mmCIF file of C-alpha atoms in Angstrom:
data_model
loop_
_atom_site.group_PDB
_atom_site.id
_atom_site.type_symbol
_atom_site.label_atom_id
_atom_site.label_comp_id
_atom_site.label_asym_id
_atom_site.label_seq_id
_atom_site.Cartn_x
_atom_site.Cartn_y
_atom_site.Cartn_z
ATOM 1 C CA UNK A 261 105.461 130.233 171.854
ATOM 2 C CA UNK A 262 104.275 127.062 171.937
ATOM 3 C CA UNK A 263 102.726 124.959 174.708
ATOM 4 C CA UNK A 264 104.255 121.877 175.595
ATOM 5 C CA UNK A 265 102.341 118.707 177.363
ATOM 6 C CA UNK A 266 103.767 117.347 180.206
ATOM 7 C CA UNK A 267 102.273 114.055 181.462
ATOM 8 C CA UNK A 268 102.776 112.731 184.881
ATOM 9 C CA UNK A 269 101.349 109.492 186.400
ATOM 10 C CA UNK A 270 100.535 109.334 190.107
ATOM 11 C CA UNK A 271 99.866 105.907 192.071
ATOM 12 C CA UNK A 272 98.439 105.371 194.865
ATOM 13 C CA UNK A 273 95.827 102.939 197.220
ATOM 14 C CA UNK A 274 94.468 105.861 198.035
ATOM 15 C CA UNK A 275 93.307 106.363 194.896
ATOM 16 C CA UNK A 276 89.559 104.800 194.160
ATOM 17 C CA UNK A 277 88.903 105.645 190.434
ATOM 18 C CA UNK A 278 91.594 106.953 187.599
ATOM 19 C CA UNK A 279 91.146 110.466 186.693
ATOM 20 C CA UNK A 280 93.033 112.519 184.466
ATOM 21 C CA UNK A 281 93.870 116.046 185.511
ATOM 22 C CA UNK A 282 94.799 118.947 184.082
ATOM 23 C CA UNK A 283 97.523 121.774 185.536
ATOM 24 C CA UNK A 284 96.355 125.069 183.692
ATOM 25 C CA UNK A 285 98.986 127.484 185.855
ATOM 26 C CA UNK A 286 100.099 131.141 185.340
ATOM 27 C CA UNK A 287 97.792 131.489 182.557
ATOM 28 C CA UNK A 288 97.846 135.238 183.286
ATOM 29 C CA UNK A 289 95.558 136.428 181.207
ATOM 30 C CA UNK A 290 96.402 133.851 177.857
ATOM 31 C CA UNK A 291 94.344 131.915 175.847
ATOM 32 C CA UNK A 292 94.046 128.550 176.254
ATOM 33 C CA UNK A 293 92.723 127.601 172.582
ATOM 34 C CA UNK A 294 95.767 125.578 171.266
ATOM 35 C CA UNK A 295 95.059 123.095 174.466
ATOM 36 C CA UNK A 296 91.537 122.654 173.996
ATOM 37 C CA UNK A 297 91.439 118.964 172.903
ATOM 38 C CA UNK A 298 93.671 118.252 175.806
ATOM 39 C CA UNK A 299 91.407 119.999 178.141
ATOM 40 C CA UNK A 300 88.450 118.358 176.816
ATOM 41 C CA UNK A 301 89.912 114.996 177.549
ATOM 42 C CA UNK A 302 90.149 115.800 180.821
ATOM 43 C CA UNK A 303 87.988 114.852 184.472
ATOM 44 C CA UNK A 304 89.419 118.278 186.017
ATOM 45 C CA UNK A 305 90.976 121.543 185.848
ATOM 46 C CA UNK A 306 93.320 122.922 188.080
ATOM 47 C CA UNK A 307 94.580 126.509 188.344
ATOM 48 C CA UNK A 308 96.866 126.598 191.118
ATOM 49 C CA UNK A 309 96.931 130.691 190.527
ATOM 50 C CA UNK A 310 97.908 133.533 188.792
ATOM 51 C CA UNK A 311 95.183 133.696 186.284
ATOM 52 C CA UNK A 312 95.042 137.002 185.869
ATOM 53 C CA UNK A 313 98.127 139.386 185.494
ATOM 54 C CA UNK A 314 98.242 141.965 188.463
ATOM 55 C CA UNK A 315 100.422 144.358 185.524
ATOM 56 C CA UNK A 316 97.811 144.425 182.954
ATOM 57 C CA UNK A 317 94.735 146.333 183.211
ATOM 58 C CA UNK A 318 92.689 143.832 181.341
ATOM 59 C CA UNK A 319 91.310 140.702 182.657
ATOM 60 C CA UNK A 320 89.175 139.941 179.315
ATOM 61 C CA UNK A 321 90.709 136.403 178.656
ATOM 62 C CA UNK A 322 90.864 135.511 182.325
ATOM 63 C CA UNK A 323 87.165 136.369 182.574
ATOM 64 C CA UNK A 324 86.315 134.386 179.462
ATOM 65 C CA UNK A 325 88.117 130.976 180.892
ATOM 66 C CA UNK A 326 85.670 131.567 184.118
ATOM 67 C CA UNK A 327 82.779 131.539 181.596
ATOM 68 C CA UNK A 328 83.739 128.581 179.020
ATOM 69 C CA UNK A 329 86.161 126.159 180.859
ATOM 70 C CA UNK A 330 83.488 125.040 183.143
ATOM 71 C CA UNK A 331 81.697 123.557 180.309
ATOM 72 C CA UNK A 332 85.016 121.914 179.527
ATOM 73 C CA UNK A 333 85.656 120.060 183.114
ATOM 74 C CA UNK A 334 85.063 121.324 186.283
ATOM 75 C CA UNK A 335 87.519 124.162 186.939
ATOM 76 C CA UNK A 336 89.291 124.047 191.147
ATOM 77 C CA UNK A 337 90.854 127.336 191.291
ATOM 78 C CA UNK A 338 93.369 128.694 194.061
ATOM 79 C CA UNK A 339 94.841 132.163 195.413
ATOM 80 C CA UNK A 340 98.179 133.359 193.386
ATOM 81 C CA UNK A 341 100.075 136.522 194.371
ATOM 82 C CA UNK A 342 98.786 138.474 190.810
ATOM 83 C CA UNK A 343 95.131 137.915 192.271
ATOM 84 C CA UNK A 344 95.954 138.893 195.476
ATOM 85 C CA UNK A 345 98.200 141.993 194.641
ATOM 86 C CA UNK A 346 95.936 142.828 191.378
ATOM 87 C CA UNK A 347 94.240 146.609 191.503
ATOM 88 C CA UNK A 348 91.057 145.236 190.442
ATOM 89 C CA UNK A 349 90.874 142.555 192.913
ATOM 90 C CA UNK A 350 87.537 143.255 194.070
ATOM 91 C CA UNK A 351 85.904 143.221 190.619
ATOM 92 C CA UNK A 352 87.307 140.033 189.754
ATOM 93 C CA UNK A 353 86.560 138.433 193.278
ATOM 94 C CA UNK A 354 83.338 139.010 191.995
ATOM 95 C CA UNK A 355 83.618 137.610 188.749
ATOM 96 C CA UNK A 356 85.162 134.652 190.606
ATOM 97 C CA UNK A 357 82.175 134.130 193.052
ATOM 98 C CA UNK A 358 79.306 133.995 190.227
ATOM 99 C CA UNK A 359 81.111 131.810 188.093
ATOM 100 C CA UNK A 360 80.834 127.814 187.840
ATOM 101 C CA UNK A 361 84.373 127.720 188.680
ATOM 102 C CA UNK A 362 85.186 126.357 192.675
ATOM 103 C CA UNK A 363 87.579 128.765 194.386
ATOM 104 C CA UNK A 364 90.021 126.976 197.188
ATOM 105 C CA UNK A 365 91.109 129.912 199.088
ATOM 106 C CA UNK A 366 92.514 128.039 202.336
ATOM 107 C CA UNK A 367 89.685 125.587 201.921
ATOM 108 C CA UNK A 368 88.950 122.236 200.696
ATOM 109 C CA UNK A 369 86.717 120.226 198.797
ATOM 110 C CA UNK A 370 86.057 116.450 197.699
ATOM 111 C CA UNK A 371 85.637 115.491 194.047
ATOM 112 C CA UNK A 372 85.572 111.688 192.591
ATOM 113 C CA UNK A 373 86.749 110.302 195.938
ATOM 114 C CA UNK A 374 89.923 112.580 196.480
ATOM 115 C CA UNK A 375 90.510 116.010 198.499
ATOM 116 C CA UNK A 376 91.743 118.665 196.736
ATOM 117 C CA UNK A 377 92.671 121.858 198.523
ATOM 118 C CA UNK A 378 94.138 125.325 197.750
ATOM 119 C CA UNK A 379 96.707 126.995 199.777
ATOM 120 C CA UNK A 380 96.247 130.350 199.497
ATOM 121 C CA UNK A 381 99.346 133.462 198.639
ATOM 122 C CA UNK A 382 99.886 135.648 201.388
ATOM 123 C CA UNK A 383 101.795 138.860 201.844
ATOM 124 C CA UNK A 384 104.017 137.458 204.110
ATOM 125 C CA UNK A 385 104.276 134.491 201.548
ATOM 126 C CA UNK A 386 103.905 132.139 205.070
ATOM 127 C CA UNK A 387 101.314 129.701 204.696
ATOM 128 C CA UNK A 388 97.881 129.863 206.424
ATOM 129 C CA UNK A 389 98.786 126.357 209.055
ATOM 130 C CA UNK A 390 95.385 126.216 210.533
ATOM 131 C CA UNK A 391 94.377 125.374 206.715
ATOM 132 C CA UNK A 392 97.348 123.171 206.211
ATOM 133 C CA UNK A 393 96.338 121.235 209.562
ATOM 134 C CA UNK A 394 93.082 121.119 208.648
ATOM 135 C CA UNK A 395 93.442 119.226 205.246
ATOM 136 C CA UNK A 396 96.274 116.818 207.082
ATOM 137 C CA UNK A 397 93.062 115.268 208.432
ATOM 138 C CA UNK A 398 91.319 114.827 205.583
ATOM 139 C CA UNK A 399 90.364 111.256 204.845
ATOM 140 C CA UNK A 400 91.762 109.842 201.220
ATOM 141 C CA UNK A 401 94.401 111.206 198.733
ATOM 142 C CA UNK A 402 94.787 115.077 199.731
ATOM 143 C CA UNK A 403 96.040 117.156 196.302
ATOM 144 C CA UNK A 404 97.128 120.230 197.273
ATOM 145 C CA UNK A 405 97.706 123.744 194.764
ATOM 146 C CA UNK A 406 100.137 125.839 195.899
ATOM 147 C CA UNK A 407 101.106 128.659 193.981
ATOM 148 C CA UNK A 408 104.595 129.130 195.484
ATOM 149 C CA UNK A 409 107.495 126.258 195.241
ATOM 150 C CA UNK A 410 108.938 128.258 198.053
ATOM 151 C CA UNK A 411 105.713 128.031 200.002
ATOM 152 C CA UNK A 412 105.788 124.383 199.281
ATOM 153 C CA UNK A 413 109.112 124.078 200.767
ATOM 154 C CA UNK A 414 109.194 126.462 204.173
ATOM 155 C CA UNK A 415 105.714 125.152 204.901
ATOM 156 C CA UNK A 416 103.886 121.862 203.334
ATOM 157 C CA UNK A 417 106.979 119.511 202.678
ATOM 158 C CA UNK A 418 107.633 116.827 205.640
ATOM 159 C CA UNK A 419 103.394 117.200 205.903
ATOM 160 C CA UNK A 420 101.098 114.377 205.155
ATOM 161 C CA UNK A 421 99.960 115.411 201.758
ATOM 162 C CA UNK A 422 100.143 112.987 199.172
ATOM 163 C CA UNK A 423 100.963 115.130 196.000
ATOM 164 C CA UNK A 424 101.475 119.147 195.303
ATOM 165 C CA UNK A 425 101.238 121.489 192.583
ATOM 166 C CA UNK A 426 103.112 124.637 192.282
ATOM 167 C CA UNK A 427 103.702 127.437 189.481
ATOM 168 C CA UNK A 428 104.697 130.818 189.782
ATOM 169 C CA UNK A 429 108.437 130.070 188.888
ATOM 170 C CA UNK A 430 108.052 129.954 185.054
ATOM 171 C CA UNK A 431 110.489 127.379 184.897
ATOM 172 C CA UNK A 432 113.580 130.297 186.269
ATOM 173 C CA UNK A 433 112.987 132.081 182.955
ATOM 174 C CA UNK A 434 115.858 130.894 181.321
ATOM 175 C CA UNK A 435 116.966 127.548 181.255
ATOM 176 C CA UNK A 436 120.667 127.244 181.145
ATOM 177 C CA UNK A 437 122.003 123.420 181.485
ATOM 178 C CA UNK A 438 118.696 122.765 182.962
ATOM 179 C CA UNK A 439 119.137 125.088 185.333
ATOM 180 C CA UNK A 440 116.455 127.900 185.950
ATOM 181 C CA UNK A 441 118.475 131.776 185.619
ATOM 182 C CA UNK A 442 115.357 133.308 188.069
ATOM 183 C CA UNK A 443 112.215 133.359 189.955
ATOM 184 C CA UNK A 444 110.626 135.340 192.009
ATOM 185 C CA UNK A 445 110.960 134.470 195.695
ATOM 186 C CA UNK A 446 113.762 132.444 195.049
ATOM 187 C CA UNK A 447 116.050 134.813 193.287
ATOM 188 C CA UNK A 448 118.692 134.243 190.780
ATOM 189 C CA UNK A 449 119.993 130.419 190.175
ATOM 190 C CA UNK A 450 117.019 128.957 191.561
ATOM 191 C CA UNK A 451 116.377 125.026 192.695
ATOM 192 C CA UNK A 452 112.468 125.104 192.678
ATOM 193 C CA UNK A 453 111.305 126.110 188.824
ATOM 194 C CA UNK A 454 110.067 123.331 187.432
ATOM 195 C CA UNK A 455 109.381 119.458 187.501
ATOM 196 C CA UNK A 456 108.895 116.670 190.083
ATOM 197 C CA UNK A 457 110.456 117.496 193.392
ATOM 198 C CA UNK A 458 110.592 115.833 196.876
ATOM 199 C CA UNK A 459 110.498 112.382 196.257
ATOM 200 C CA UNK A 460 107.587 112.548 193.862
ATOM 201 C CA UNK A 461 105.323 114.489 196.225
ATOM 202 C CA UNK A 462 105.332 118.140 194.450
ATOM 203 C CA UNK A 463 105.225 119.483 190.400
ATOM 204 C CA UNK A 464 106.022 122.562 189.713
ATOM 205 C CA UNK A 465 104.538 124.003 186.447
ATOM 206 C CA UNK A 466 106.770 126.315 183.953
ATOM 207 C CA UNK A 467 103.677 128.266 183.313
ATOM 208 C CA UNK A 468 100.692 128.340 180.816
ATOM 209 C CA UNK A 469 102.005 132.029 179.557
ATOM 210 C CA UNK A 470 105.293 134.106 180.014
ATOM 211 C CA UNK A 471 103.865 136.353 182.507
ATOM 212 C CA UNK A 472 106.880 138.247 182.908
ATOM 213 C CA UNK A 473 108.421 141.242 180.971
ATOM 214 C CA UNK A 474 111.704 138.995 180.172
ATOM 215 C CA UNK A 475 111.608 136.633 177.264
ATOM 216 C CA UNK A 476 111.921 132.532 177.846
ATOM 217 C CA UNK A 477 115.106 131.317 176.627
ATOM 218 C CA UNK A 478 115.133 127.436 176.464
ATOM 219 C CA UNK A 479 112.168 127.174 178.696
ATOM 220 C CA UNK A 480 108.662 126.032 176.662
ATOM 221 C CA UNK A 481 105.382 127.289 178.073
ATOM 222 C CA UNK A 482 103.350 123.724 179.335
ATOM 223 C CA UNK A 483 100.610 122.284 180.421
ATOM 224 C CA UNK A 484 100.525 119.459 182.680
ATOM 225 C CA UNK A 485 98.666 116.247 183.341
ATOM 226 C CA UNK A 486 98.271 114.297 186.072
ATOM 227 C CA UNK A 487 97.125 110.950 185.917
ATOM 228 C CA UNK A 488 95.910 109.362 189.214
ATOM 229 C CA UNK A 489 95.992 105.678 189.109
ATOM 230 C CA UNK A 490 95.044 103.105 192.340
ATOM 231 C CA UNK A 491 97.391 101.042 193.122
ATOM 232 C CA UNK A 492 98.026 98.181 195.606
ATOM 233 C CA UNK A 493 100.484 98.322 198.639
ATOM 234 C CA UNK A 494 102.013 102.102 199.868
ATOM 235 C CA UNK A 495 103.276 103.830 196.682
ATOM 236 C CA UNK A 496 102.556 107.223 195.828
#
């Protein structure tokens, strides 16, 4: 199936330079050659999770996009559920830790004048606050990854965090009116799968790769970017 590109344009004072990001979520294992060009045009990577797939027992292509997409764009990387639930999880921490890439789990970092932070899955699936107070107080625009739209919901939303980005839905599966079928977390008929949400403040990504043993009916893989503009006066 083919990838679709989804462009989004965020404004903001906050905002010192334009950069162009990209939203490389639920790759689970995939390749990633058909998007190469838009990659490669790109200040940033993000992976807000689920790069590997917890119900495979390879990791070969996940491993590979640790190698070659730092010499891409620098590659922020955040805590899904399939890394945290995976059986391997301790060989590819490792893999993870000697890489190039820069892994936000619960933590924070600054690149070209903005904050971008990773909000970590849990088992519980309830957010880790002492991170999510933490990167409240972060000066500048704060860009937060978190994997779950549900996560987003019970536990960032009403926060002062500029702009989220989500996966983990894959757009409810099947799209019926527009209208995800199911996602995990959320359950059948659910309202977070895919799109801009909350006033502008969250994305949620249908995916990079199906990921799931049901087909996608009406629902193209994607890959989103963000462009982050600075603007005059209070918009977002």
């Amino acid at each position: 199936m083919k990838r679709k590109i989804v462009t989004h344009t965020i404004r903001s004072p906050k905002i010192p330079e334009p950069l162009r990001l990209a939203v490389a979520a639920d790759l689970h294992n995939g390749t990633w050659e058909d998007v190469l060009a838009e990659l490669a045009g790109c200040d940033a990577i993000l992976v807000p999770g689920d790069l590997v797939n917890r119900h495979r027992a390879s990791y070969h292509h996940a491993a590979r996009f640790l190698r070659e997409a730092p010499d891409i764009a620098p590659v922020f990387y955040s805590v899904g559920n399939h890394e945290l639930k995976c059986a391997f999880k301790a060989e590819w921490d490792r893999l993870v830790a000697e890489s190039r890439v820069t892994l936000l789990d619960d933590r924070s970092v600054t690149f070209r004048g903005i904050r971008l932070g990773g909000l970590s899955s849990q088992w519980n699936r309830r957010a880790n606050d002492s991170f999510l107070d933490e990167f409240e107080r972060e000066p500048g625009f704060r860009l937060l990854m978190c994997h779950h739209p549900e996560m987003y919901r019970d536990d960032v939303a009403g926060r002062d965090i500029d702009f989220t980005v989500c996966g983990h839905a894959h757009g409810g599966q099947v799209q019926i009116f527009g209208r995800g079928l199911y996602a995990p977390g959320q359950g059948l008929f659910p309202k977070l799968t895919h799109g801009v949400h909350d006033g502008g403040k969250m994305i949620i990504s249908r995916g990079m790769t199906n990921g799931a043993m049901a087909p996608r009916i009406n629902n193209p893989l994607e890959l989103i970017i963000l462009t982050l503009e600075p603007a005059s006066g209070n918009a977002v």
